[in-house]
Short mmCIF file of C-alpha atoms in Angstrom, two decimals:
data_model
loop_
_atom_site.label_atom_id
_atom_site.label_comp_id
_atom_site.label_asym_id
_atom_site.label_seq_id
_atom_site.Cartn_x
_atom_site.Cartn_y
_atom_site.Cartn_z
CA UNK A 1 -48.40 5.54 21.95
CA UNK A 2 -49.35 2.35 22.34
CA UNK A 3 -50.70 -0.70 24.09
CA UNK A 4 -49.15 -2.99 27.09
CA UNK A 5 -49.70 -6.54 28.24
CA UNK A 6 -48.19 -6.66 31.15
CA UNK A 7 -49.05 -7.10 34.90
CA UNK A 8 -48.88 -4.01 37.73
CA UNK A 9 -46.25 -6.03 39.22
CA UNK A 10 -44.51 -6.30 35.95
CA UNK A 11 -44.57 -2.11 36.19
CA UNK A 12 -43.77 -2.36 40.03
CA UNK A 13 -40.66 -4.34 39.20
CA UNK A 14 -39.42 -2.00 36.61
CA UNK A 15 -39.97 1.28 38.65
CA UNK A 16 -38.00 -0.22 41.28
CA UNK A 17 -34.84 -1.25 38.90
CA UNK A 18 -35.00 2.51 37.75
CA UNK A 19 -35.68 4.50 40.98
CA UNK A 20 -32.28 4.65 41.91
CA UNK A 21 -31.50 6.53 38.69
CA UNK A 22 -34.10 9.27 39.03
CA UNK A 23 -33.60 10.91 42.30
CA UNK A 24 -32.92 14.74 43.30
CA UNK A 25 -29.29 13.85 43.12
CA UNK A 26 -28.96 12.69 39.54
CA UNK A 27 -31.95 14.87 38.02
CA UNK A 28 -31.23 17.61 35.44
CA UNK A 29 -33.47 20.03 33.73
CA UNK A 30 -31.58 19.65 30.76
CA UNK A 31 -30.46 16.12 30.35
CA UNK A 32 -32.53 13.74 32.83
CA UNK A 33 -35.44 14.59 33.88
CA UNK A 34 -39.64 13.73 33.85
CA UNK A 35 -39.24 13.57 30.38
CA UNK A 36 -36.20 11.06 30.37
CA UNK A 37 -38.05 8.75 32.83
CA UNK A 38 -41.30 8.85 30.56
CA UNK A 39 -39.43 7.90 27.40
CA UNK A 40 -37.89 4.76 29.53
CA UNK A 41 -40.94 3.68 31.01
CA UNK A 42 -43.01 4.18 27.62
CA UNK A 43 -39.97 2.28 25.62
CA UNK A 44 -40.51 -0.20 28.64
CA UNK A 45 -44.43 -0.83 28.30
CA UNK A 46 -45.03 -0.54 24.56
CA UNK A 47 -41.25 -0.36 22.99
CA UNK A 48 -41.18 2.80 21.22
CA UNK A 49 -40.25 5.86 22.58
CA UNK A 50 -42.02 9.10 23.15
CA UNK A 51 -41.21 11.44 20.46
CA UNK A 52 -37.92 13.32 20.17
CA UNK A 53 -39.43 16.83 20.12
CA UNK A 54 -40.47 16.42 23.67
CA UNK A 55 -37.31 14.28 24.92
CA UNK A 56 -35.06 17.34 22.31
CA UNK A 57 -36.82 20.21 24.06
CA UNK A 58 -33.89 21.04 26.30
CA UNK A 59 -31.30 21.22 23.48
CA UNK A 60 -33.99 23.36 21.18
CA UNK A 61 -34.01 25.75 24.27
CA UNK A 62 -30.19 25.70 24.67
CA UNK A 63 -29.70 26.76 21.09
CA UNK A 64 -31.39 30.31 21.80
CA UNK A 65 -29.81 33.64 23.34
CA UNK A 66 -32.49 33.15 25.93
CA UNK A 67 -31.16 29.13 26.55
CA UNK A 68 -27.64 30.26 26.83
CA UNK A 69 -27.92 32.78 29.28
CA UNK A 70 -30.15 30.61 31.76
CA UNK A 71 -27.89 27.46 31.74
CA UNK A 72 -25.50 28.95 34.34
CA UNK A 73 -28.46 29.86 36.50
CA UNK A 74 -29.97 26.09 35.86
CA UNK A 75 -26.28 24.69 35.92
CA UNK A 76 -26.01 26.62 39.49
CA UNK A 77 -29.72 25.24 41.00
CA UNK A 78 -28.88 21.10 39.70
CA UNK A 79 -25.66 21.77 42.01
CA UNK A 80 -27.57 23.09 44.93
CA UNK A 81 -30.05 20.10 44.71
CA UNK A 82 -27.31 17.66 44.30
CA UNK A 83 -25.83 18.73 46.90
CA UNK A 84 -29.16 18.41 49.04
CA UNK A 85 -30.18 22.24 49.39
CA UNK A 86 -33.22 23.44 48.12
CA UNK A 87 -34.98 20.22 47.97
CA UNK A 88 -37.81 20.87 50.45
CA UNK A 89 -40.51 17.87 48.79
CA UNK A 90 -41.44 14.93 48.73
CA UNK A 91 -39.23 12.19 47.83
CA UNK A 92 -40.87 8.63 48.42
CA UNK A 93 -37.82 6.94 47.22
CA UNK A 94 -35.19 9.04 49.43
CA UNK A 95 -34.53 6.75 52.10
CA UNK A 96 -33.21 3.89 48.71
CA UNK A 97 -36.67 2.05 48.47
CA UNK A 98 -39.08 2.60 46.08
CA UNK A 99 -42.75 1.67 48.36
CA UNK A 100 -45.41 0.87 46.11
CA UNK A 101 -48.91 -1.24 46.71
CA UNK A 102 -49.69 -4.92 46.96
CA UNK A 103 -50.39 -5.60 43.35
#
């Protein structure tokens, strides 16, 4: 995608200023999610974005028989983790603080 001139703290500094907008309680499968974080932190390092047929996938998948019938299933499973059941990993960031290394 591209190339970066920046400095691990530089990185460390950003992840932090994001981590409070990708937890358990604000992820969706469908609207932000792994794929949403990667396109900020790519736009962040290099300043393009990853490309839309990855960050679109979700909305492809919605517009099929097979999409439609799932979402109330998915729809049902984001409330459930929102509402902190079902999340039985590992979240470094749960406690509000994002620990990385000593750059």
């Amino acid at each position: 995608i591209g190339f970066i001139s920046m400095t691990l703290n530089q990185f460390h500094t950003f992840l932090r200023s994001v981590s409070h907008r990708f937890t358990p309680q604000t992820y969706s499968l469908l609207s932000h999610n792994c794929n949403n974080f990667t396109d900020e932190a790519v736009k962040f390092l290099t300043g393009k974005p990853i490309p839309n047929y990855i960050t679109g996938l979700p909305n492809e998948v919605l517009q099929t028989p097979l999409g439609t019938m799932l979402l109330p299933m998915i729809q049902n499973m984001e409330a459930q983790v929102q509402q902190g059941q079902g999340m039985g990993g590992f979240v470094p960031w749960a406690d509000g603080t994002l620990n990385l290394p000593s750059d």
